[in-house]
Amino acid sequence: MSTSPLEPMVRTLSYRAVLDGDDREAILSLPCTVKMVERLHYLVRERDRATQTCVMLSGYSVRSKLVGDGSRQIVAIHMKGDTVDLHNSLLGIADHSVQTLVSSKVGMIPRDEIVRIAEKRPQVGRAMWLETLADASLTREWVANIGRRDARSRLAHLFCEFAVRMKVAGLADENQFELPMTQEQLADATGLTSVHVNRTIRVMESEGLIRRLGRRAVAYDDWRKLAEVGDFDTNYLHLNTSEPALAWKG
Amino acid sequence: MSTSPLEPMVRTLSYRAVLDGDDREAILSLPCTVKMVERLHYLVRERDRATQTCVMLSGYSVRSKLVGDGSRQIVAIHMKGDTVDLHNSLLGIADHSVQTLVSSKVGMIPRDEIVRIAEKRPQVGRAMWLETLADASLTREWVANIGRRDARSRLAHLFCEFAVRMKVAGLADENQFELPMTQEQLADATGLTSVHVNRTIRVMESEGLIRRLGRRAVAYDDWRKLAEVGDFDTNYLHLNTSEPALAWKG
DNA sequence: CGTAGGCTTGAAAAGCGTCAATAGGAGTGG
DNA sequence: CCACTCCTATTGACGCTTTTCAAGCCTACG
């Protein structure tokens, strides 16, 4: 059972509520089809009727929405352990697409099984509910980021968020992180154009805010400075797991 | 029981899942402190430890976040029946503020009671979960609206959303709706400045897209045109309640 | 060694913000 | 009922951030 592919899901949900052995066992025993998918593969398309919930087991994916003029907006980035598609699968018709950024391993779980485990194992249901609430908090921060910060702050904020989430997921070192996105994808995530992302990143680099390690990784020497420029505060990530978990126990 | 102040909450949750008589009764019997609060009153402040969940019984409120430079971003607008603060109260520390737009009637329910009813009455718990998911979908649409549309489309989209939600809540006529917001608040909701909102609204008015009825109401003569300019599609509101409700019954 | 996708750069235009001043309207105290 | 005051709406002039369009370059990969 410790070799179940759904280990990352247990780890992520454990951040949200106290799960006992039976809870964990129930998650690990969920029927799950594991697939390797290539880069830029669509896991869900807007308007699809989703019947499966998708869990990231390795790699990265983005949720995005198409806009009338043909452009797109990325609304979230997912990494190992994230339950990507609870929203679409429970609400019926997908309001957004999900696409991998790199070749990734994903687990597909039938929607009904999710509903069932949420009922049978209340703590698991709570953890999933809290996970969706934390996800909503993250989206709200994105609204503020895109609506009220300039290009430099937006990118700095996105980098800070990435750095912290990667560290929490055990995927990043102390002073650097993988950034599996092209500049065009960064533009779609920040509400900018790829040209302006390029210029802004170069300015940030020349200021010593960040260093680029190859094409798909970023390093920072002064976290405080980066966080200040990005107006970054971890509160919205709701990482202080002990609080809600305790509250939900009674 | 039909005179309980929480009737609007029942109505809103009924859109998300099939609730039987006992479910409704349980909601209506929730311990609830009803308060009238004045305009611009803060129901919750960012970083507060929220212990109460707040339901709008009349009036309007907004959720907003403060940004480093002192500006603010509105991330959602709430009307009658909306459960405003499930997020903050369940996650512990508030990641955003909630403030009334006009003098309003609100119901305050202890957080533990919400947790309890979600457990005791599974259908109610599901309805609340789905409500938070629909709310998250709305926030994603706002990200796209602010990130990828110009000022005119953003405002048109906001107006469309308002018109539809007001109609669903039984608060709007066919071709007009109340808009209880100043231009500065509209600016905070769309990521613009009040000056630019003013100019854009006047353009929209001169184009015949909208008419203003006094200071706090808007009328439209050509819905299709308005929806086209706003790139508006109701899908993201997940109003087709029959689907998920049925699915969640088994 | 060729190709395609992504990165970089320049020049010019557009959209939106800033600053500042004026006008309009609703509520309040006299 | 009037004068006063504050908040909101309106408008102009100007400047800056960001976009647009277009071209060239780099580099991983076949």
XYZ file of C-alpha atoms (C1' of nucleotides) in Angstrom:
560
model
C 0.000 0.000 0.000
C 2.896 2.366 0.522
C 3.673 1.895 -3.126
C 0.335 3.257 -4.269
C 0.698 5.960 -6.890
C -1.565 8.208 -4.827
C 0.999 8.892 -2.108
C 1.379 12.516 -3.266
C -2.357 13.027 -2.840
C -2.204 11.803 0.756
C 0.699 14.109 1.464
C -1.122 17.128 0.082
C -4.405 16.409 1.846
C -2.578 15.814 5.124
C -1.760 19.495 5.106
C -5.440 20.291 5.415
C -6.854 17.899 7.985
C -5.705 15.192 10.377
C -5.934 11.891 8.539
C -5.708 8.613 10.430
C -4.484 5.313 9.051
C -7.865 4.319 7.696
C -8.267 7.654 5.981
C -4.909 7.269 4.287
C -5.632 3.703 3.372
C -8.935 4.741 1.823
C -7.248 7.347 -0.333
C -4.486 5.008 -1.430
C -7.069 2.388 -2.352
C -9.031 4.677 -4.617
C -9.400 3.184 -8.080
C -6.987 5.133 -10.150
C -5.688 4.944 -13.689
C -2.110 6.161 -13.918
C -1.015 7.681 -17.197
C 2.091 9.325 -18.550
C 1.097 12.226 -20.771
C 3.321 14.286 -23.025
C 4.040 17.983 -22.814
C 1.124 20.293 -23.712
C -1.413 17.508 -23.486
C -4.928 18.594 -22.601
C -6.214 16.759 -19.539
C -9.549 18.609 -19.731
C -10.996 21.041 -22.209
C -13.346 23.886 -21.445
C -16.985 22.756 -21.815
C -16.113 19.091 -21.527
C -18.304 17.075 -19.248
C -15.666 15.869 -16.831
C -16.293 12.546 -15.137
C -12.809 11.950 -13.802
C -10.816 13.834 -11.237
C -7.188 14.255 -12.077
C -4.282 14.171 -9.608
C -0.775 15.314 -10.547
C 1.741 12.618 -9.632
C 4.722 14.263 -11.318
C 5.248 17.180 -13.665
C 3.257 20.379 -13.944
C 0.041 21.602 -15.485
C -1.943 24.825 -15.812
C -5.605 25.687 -15.684
C -6.549 28.234 -18.283
C -9.503 29.963 -19.839
C -9.962 31.145 -23.382
C -11.066 34.699 -24.041
C -13.104 35.965 -26.969
C -10.259 37.571 -28.878
C -8.363 34.294 -28.933
C -5.970 35.054 -26.113
C -5.863 32.954 -23.002
C -5.472 33.463 -19.301
C -3.797 30.961 -17.023
C -5.627 30.907 -13.683
C -3.570 28.387 -11.723
C -0.463 26.244 -11.873
C -0.433 22.713 -10.526
C 2.347 20.555 -9.254
C 2.874 17.124 -7.686
C 0.083 16.167 -5.303
C -2.408 18.749 -6.495
C -5.918 17.551 -7.188
C -6.359 19.403 -10.393
C -9.870 18.894 -11.362
C -12.172 18.584 -8.437
C -13.913 21.723 -9.663
C -14.731 20.592 -13.118
C -15.657 17.071 -12.214
C -18.020 17.994 -9.414
C -19.663 20.908 -11.163
C -20.334 18.949 -14.308
C -19.326 21.091 -17.240
C -15.753 22.329 -17.263
C -15.357 26.086 -17.029
C -11.665 25.903 -17.890
C -9.059 23.734 -19.548
C -6.188 21.878 -17.968
C -2.996 21.352 -19.918
C 0.360 19.888 -18.951
C 3.438 22.110 -19.133
C 5.857 19.214 -19.332
C 5.534 15.504 -19.730
C 3.800 14.378 -16.557
C 2.375 11.465 -14.650
C -1.273 11.816 -13.686
C -3.830 9.693 -11.849
C -7.421 9.634 -13.010
C -10.072 8.880 -10.390
C -13.778 8.466 -11.240
C -15.833 11.336 -9.937
C -18.211 9.060 -8.049
C -15.353 7.576 -6.079
C -14.407 11.043 -4.892
C -17.970 11.710 -3.812
C -18.072 8.378 -2.040
C -14.857 8.779 -0.077
C -15.876 12.292 0.931
C -18.975 10.770 2.470
C -17.506 7.629 4.004
C -14.446 9.300 5.489
C -15.438 12.696 6.835
C -11.867 13.785 7.511
C -10.971 13.118 3.904
C -14.004 15.062 2.772
C -12.981 17.973 4.972
C -9.434 17.887 3.706
C -10.704 18.046 0.141
C -13.093 20.859 0.944
C -10.319 22.819 2.646
C -8.062 22.141 -0.301
C -10.617 23.686 -2.645
C -10.959 26.647 -0.273
C -7.198 27.177 -0.217
C -7.193 26.938 -3.971
C -9.872 29.632 -4.099
C -7.757 31.826 -1.859
C -4.895 31.436 -4.270
C -7.098 32.492 -7.167
C -8.202 35.586 -5.273
C -4.574 36.552 -4.770
C -4.093 36.202 -8.519
C -6.950 38.620 -9.113
C -5.205 41.160 -6.895
C -1.852 40.431 -8.481
C -3.088 40.982 -12.009
C -5.464 43.790 -11.156
C -3.304 45.954 -8.957
C 0.417 45.335 -9.470
C 2.758 46.410 -12.251
C 4.628 43.939 -14.426
C 7.712 43.714 -12.232
C 5.722 43.079 -9.058
C 3.474 40.587 -10.774
C 6.379 38.482 -11.923
C 8.179 38.777 -8.602
C 4.991 37.672 -6.859
C 4.551 34.715 -9.159
C 8.159 33.679 -8.586
C 7.723 33.924 -4.812
C 4.576 31.840 -4.916
C 6.310 29.247 -7.019
C 9.339 29.137 -4.761
C 7.240 28.585 -1.648
C 4.878 26.031 -3.135
C 7.757 24.090 -4.631
C 9.501 24.040 -1.282
C 6.346 22.826 0.470
C 5.981 20.078 -2.110
C 9.599 19.078 -1.549
C 10.558 20.041 -5.078
C 12.848 23.040 -4.543
C 16.189 23.837 -2.918
C 16.765 26.784 -0.678
C 17.659 29.462 -3.185
C 16.344 28.283 -6.481
C 13.461 26.563 -8.149
C 12.468 24.979 -11.389
C 10.208 27.120 -13.537
C 8.763 24.902 -16.239
C 7.209 27.716 -18.267
C 8.020 29.615 -21.411
C 7.863 33.396 -21.347
C 4.635 33.246 -23.291
C 3.119 31.042 -20.596
C 4.370 33.437 -17.925
C 2.634 36.185 -19.881
C -0.616 34.210 -19.924
C -0.337 33.739 -16.167
C 0.310 37.391 -15.386
C -1.973 39.112 -17.874
C 0.965 40.520 -19.857
C 2.486 39.911 -23.271
C 5.503 37.711 -23.815
C 7.461 40.695 -25.106
C 6.908 42.642 -21.936
C 7.609 39.609 -19.763
C 10.914 39.277 -21.528
C 11.877 42.890 -20.976
C 10.750 42.849 -17.369
C 12.625 39.672 -16.537
C 15.799 41.135 -17.979
C 15.402 44.213 -15.832
C 14.868 42.051 -12.763
C 17.972 40.106 -13.663
C 20.047 43.250 -14.118
C 18.837 44.467 -10.743
C 20.066 41.272 -9.132
C 16.556 40.307 -8.061
C 16.813 36.952 -9.806
C 19.294 34.892 -11.745
C 18.291 32.562 -14.479
C 19.790 29.099 -14.403
C 19.403 27.831 -17.902
C 16.027 28.279 -19.461
C 13.798 26.600 -16.953
C 15.082 27.518 -13.512
C 15.402 30.637 -11.412
C 17.665 31.480 -8.475
C 17.438 34.327 -5.997
C 20.089 35.645 -3.627
C 17.937 37.963 -1.570
C 14.575 36.470 -0.706
C 13.469 39.435 1.322
C 14.067 41.824 -1.538
C 12.221 39.615 -4.001
C 9.296 39.245 -1.616
C 9.210 42.986 -1.080
C 9.136 43.761 -4.766
C 6.463 41.117 -5.267
C 4.451 42.388 -2.282
C 4.451 38.768 -1.205
C 2.998 37.435 2.023
C 2.383 33.718 2.527
C -0.870 34.215 4.415
C -3.049 33.531 1.370
C -1.503 30.099 0.891
C -2.937 28.983 4.246
C 0.039 26.800 5.019
C -0.385 26.852 8.777
C -2.003 23.473 8.687
C -2.272 22.849 12.427
C -5.033 25.396 12.945
C -7.830 24.269 10.678
C -6.932 20.642 11.126
C -7.423 20.890 14.863
C -10.603 22.822 14.495
C -12.032 20.263 12.169
C -11.309 17.410 14.513
C -14.114 18.113 16.925
C -40.135 28.020 10.483
C -40.966 29.737 7.224
C -40.255 33.010 8.966
C -36.659 32.130 9.756
C -34.245 34.807 8.603
C -32.191 32.151 6.825
C -34.713 31.576 4.031
C -32.393 33.212 1.495
C -29.646 30.768 2.434
C -31.956 27.823 1.773
C -32.904 29.262 -1.580
C -29.308 29.720 -2.650
C -28.164 26.293 -1.484
C -31.133 24.655 -3.195
C -29.540 25.652 -6.470
C -26.623 23.384 -5.721
C -28.099 20.164 -4.368
C -31.477 18.547 -3.752
C -32.503 19.422 -0.189
C -35.361 17.609 1.507
C -37.576 18.981 4.243
C -35.247 17.942 7.028
C -32.304 19.541 5.274
C -34.175 22.796 4.934
C -35.382 22.636 8.488
C -31.834 22.058 9.713
C -30.595 25.123 7.882
C -33.455 27.290 9.090
C -32.797 26.155 12.656
C -29.152 27.124 12.627
C -28.325 29.459 15.488
C -28.016 32.787 13.856
C -27.570 36.348 15.015
C -29.263 38.782 12.689
C -27.799 42.271 12.473
C -28.438 45.375 10.460
C -25.134 46.965 9.540
C -24.541 50.359 7.996
C -22.965 51.121 4.645
C -19.218 50.442 4.378
C -19.174 48.388 7.560
C -16.429 45.762 7.726
C -17.880 42.316 8.373
C -14.396 40.789 8.350
C -10.934 42.248 8.086
C -7.944 40.656 6.434
C -5.910 38.668 8.992
C -8.778 38.438 11.446
C -9.378 35.053 12.953
C -12.912 34.501 11.757
C -15.133 32.332 13.913
C -18.451 33.237 12.388
C -19.797 32.609 8.944
C -21.749 35.464 7.500
C -24.843 35.172 5.285
C -26.241 38.144 3.361
C -29.966 38.524 4.062
C -30.382 41.823 2.268
C -28.072 44.418 0.763
C -24.679 43.916 -0.865
C -21.083 43.415 0.156
C -17.686 42.964 -1.457
C -14.673 40.847 -0.710
C -11.438 42.729 -1.204
C -7.717 42.487 -0.695
C -5.248 45.208 0.102
C -2.135 45.575 -2.001
C 1.228 46.875 -0.895
C 0.969 50.301 -2.490
C -2.263 50.995 -0.623
C -4.640 50.250 -3.473
C -7.218 47.545 -3.191
C -8.742 44.896 -5.379
C -12.303 43.697 -5.077
C -12.423 39.964 -5.750
C -16.143 39.243 -5.440
C -19.501 40.876 -4.931
C -22.145 39.331 -2.711
C -25.888 39.686 -2.687
C -28.891 38.264 -0.844
C -28.508 34.597 0.007
C -24.763 34.431 -0.513
C -22.719 32.766 2.179
C -20.000 35.328 2.294
C -17.415 33.974 4.558
C -17.204 30.246 4.478
C -13.647 30.645 3.224
C -12.295 32.759 6.002
C -14.108 31.014 8.789
C -13.088 27.512 7.766
C -9.499 28.345 6.886
C -8.878 30.181 10.131
C -7.119 33.428 9.283
C -8.880 35.707 6.842
C -7.058 36.281 3.579
C -9.396 39.098 2.578
C -11.811 41.635 3.973
C -15.569 41.789 3.583
C -17.292 45.141 3.552
C -20.890 46.135 2.919
C -21.660 48.395 -0.022
C -24.975 49.588 1.382
C -26.750 49.209 4.650
C -27.508 45.488 4.868
C -29.005 42.743 6.938
C -26.639 39.874 7.731
C -26.843 36.630 9.660
C -23.880 35.430 11.686
C -23.558 31.691 12.215
C -20.869 30.143 14.444
C -18.313 28.290 12.420
C -18.749 25.070 14.404
C -22.428 24.977 13.533
C -21.530 25.056 9.856
C -19.116 22.206 10.326
C -21.725 20.266 12.251
C -24.537 20.641 9.744
C -22.187 19.730 6.914
C -21.557 16.475 8.736
C -25.036 15.674 9.965
C -26.827 16.522 6.716
C -24.689 15.324 3.832
C -26.803 17.051 1.195
C -26.338 20.364 2.942
C -22.625 19.750 3.138
C -22.561 18.993 -0.567
C -24.550 22.074 -1.403
C -22.097 24.191 0.546
C -19.126 22.526 -1.071
C -20.604 23.057 -4.517
C -21.353 26.639 -3.627
C -17.692 27.215 -2.795
C -16.705 25.542 -6.048
C -19.041 27.775 -8.046
C -17.633 30.741 -6.208
C -14.141 29.641 -7.193
C -15.251 29.405 -10.811
C -16.500 32.957 -10.620
C -13.142 34.121 -9.284
C -11.343 32.383 -12.141
C -13.511 34.236 -14.607
C -12.529 37.465 -12.882
C -8.865 36.604 -13.379
C -9.505 36.206 -17.091
C -11.625 39.341 -17.208
C -8.985 41.500 -15.581
C -6.025 39.819 -17.218
C -7.160 39.636 -20.797
C -9.919 42.120 -21.597
C -9.786 45.865 -22.185
C -11.649 48.363 -20.027
C -14.838 48.377 -22.101
C -15.128 44.603 -22.168
C -14.314 44.301 -18.494
C -17.103 46.615 -17.502
C -19.558 45.065 -19.922
C -18.689 41.656 -18.515
C -19.172 42.830 -14.957
C -22.540 44.325 -15.863
C -23.642 41.103 -17.531
C -22.608 39.052 -14.536
C -24.476 41.379 -12.257
C -27.603 41.341 -14.383
C -27.714 37.546 -14.467
C -26.956 37.010 -10.795
C -29.490 39.617 -9.760
C -32.109 37.964 -11.915
C -31.344 34.546 -10.428
C -31.637 36.001 -6.944
C -34.971 37.551 -7.885
C -33.642 41.070 -7.484
C -33.697 42.395 -11.054
C -36.212 43.155 -13.763
C -35.821 42.121 -17.338
C -33.842 45.004 -18.756
C -32.273 46.714 -15.812
C -30.583 46.104 -12.523
C -29.491 47.908 -9.423
C -25.767 48.584 -9.273
C -24.950 49.598 -5.711
C -21.382 50.674 -6.447
C -19.535 53.927 -6.923
C -17.246 54.296 -9.902
C -14.285 53.935 -7.604
C -15.626 50.598 -6.416
C -16.190 49.543 -9.999
C -12.566 50.476 -10.619
C -11.427 48.319 -7.700
C -13.442 45.437 -9.090
C -12.058 45.687 -12.616
C -8.435 46.601 -11.958
C -8.864 50.090 -13.421
C -8.912 53.630 -12.028
C -12.088 55.516 -11.286
C -11.207 58.100 -13.908
C -10.921 55.498 -16.613
C -14.088 53.760 -15.455
C -15.888 57.059 -15.776
C -14.663 57.669 -19.301
C -15.371 54.129 -20.378
C -18.892 54.119 -18.979
C -19.671 57.326 -20.819
C -18.444 55.822 -24.042
C -20.602 52.753 -23.455
C -23.528 55.014 -22.775
C -22.959 57.037 -25.924
C -22.781 53.801 -27.882
C -26.169 52.807 -26.545
C -24.740 49.752 -24.804
C -26.159 50.836 -21.479
C -28.308 53.559 -20.010
C -27.884 54.832 -16.509
C -30.961 55.163 -14.367
C -29.994 57.544 -11.656
C -26.720 56.864 -9.957
C -27.172 53.334 -8.826
C -28.960 51.468 -11.587
C -28.208 50.412 -15.134
C -30.498 49.505 -18.025
C -29.679 47.789 -21.307
C -31.742 47.632 -24.488
C -29.726 45.061 -26.373
C -28.610 42.217 -24.183
C -26.942 40.364 -26.988
C -24.768 43.317 -27.885
C -23.767 43.875 -24.289
C -22.926 40.211 -23.826
C -20.906 40.253 -27.027
C -18.873 43.273 -25.991
C -18.342 41.724 -22.561
C -17.428 38.353 -24.068
C -19.980 36.984 -21.647
C -21.078 33.370 -21.405
C -23.018 32.086 -18.408
C -21.235 28.762 -18.306
C -18.862 29.806 -15.530
C -21.771 30.618 -13.208
C -22.786 26.948 -13.215
C -26.463 27.764 -13.024
C -27.668 24.528 -14.539
C -28.426 23.148 -11.155
C -30.149 19.958 -12.184
C -26.956 18.281 -13.305
C -24.733 18.281 -10.240
C -27.670 17.955 -7.897
C -28.723 14.731 -9.555
C -25.230 13.400 -9.619
C -24.787 14.089 -5.948
C -27.914 12.264 -4.996
C -26.575 8.766 -5.424
C 23.321 20.689 -40.383
C 18.856 22.257 -40.755
C 14.666 23.572 -38.564
C 11.300 25.183 -35.299
C 10.135 27.056 -31.203
C 11.388 30.279 -27.967
C 14.099 34.356 -26.768
C 15.649 39.176 -27.650
C 15.434 43.717 -29.344
C 13.765 48.159 -31.600
C 10.430 51.615 -32.890
C 6.066 53.446 -32.646
C 1.304 53.535 -31.024
C -2.334 52.747 -27.836
C -4.491 52.388 -23.590
C -4.661 53.618 -19.204
C -2.940 56.263 -15.168
C -1.895 60.591 -12.788
C -2.745 65.115 -11.428
C -5.693 68.693 -10.882
C -9.667 71.327 -11.159
C -14.784 71.730 -11.477
C -19.484 70.358 -11.087
C -23.285 67.892 -9.215
C -26.216 65.784 -5.412
C -27.475 64.009 -1.089
C -27.515 64.593 3.616
C -27.147 67.748 7.766
C -27.569 71.453 10.937
C -29.465 75.819 11.472
C -36.392 75.637 3.695
C -31.618 77.237 3.011
C -26.654 77.087 3.470
C -23.013 74.126 4.066
C -20.220 70.224 3.389
C -18.639 65.997 1.883
C -18.628 62.508 -1.382
C -18.986 61.271 -6.045
C -18.917 62.194 -10.902
C -16.816 64.598 -14.704
C -13.379 66.567 -17.648
C -8.749 68.098 -19.593
C -3.881 67.733 -20.232
C -0.049 65.115 -19.971
C 2.983 61.137 -19.288
C 4.148 56.449 -18.751
C 3.496 51.540 -18.867
C 2.430 48.138 -21.823
C 1.171 46.533 -26.445
C 1.860 45.860 -31.263
C 4.426 44.755 -35.174
C 8.419 43.160 -37.039
C 12.823 41.348 -37.403
C 16.769 38.723 -36.059
C 18.970 35.355 -32.989
C 19.803 31.336 -30.274
C 19.597 26.562 -29.119
C 17.798 22.032 -28.525
C 16.726 18.340 -31.284
C 15.928 15.543 -35.248
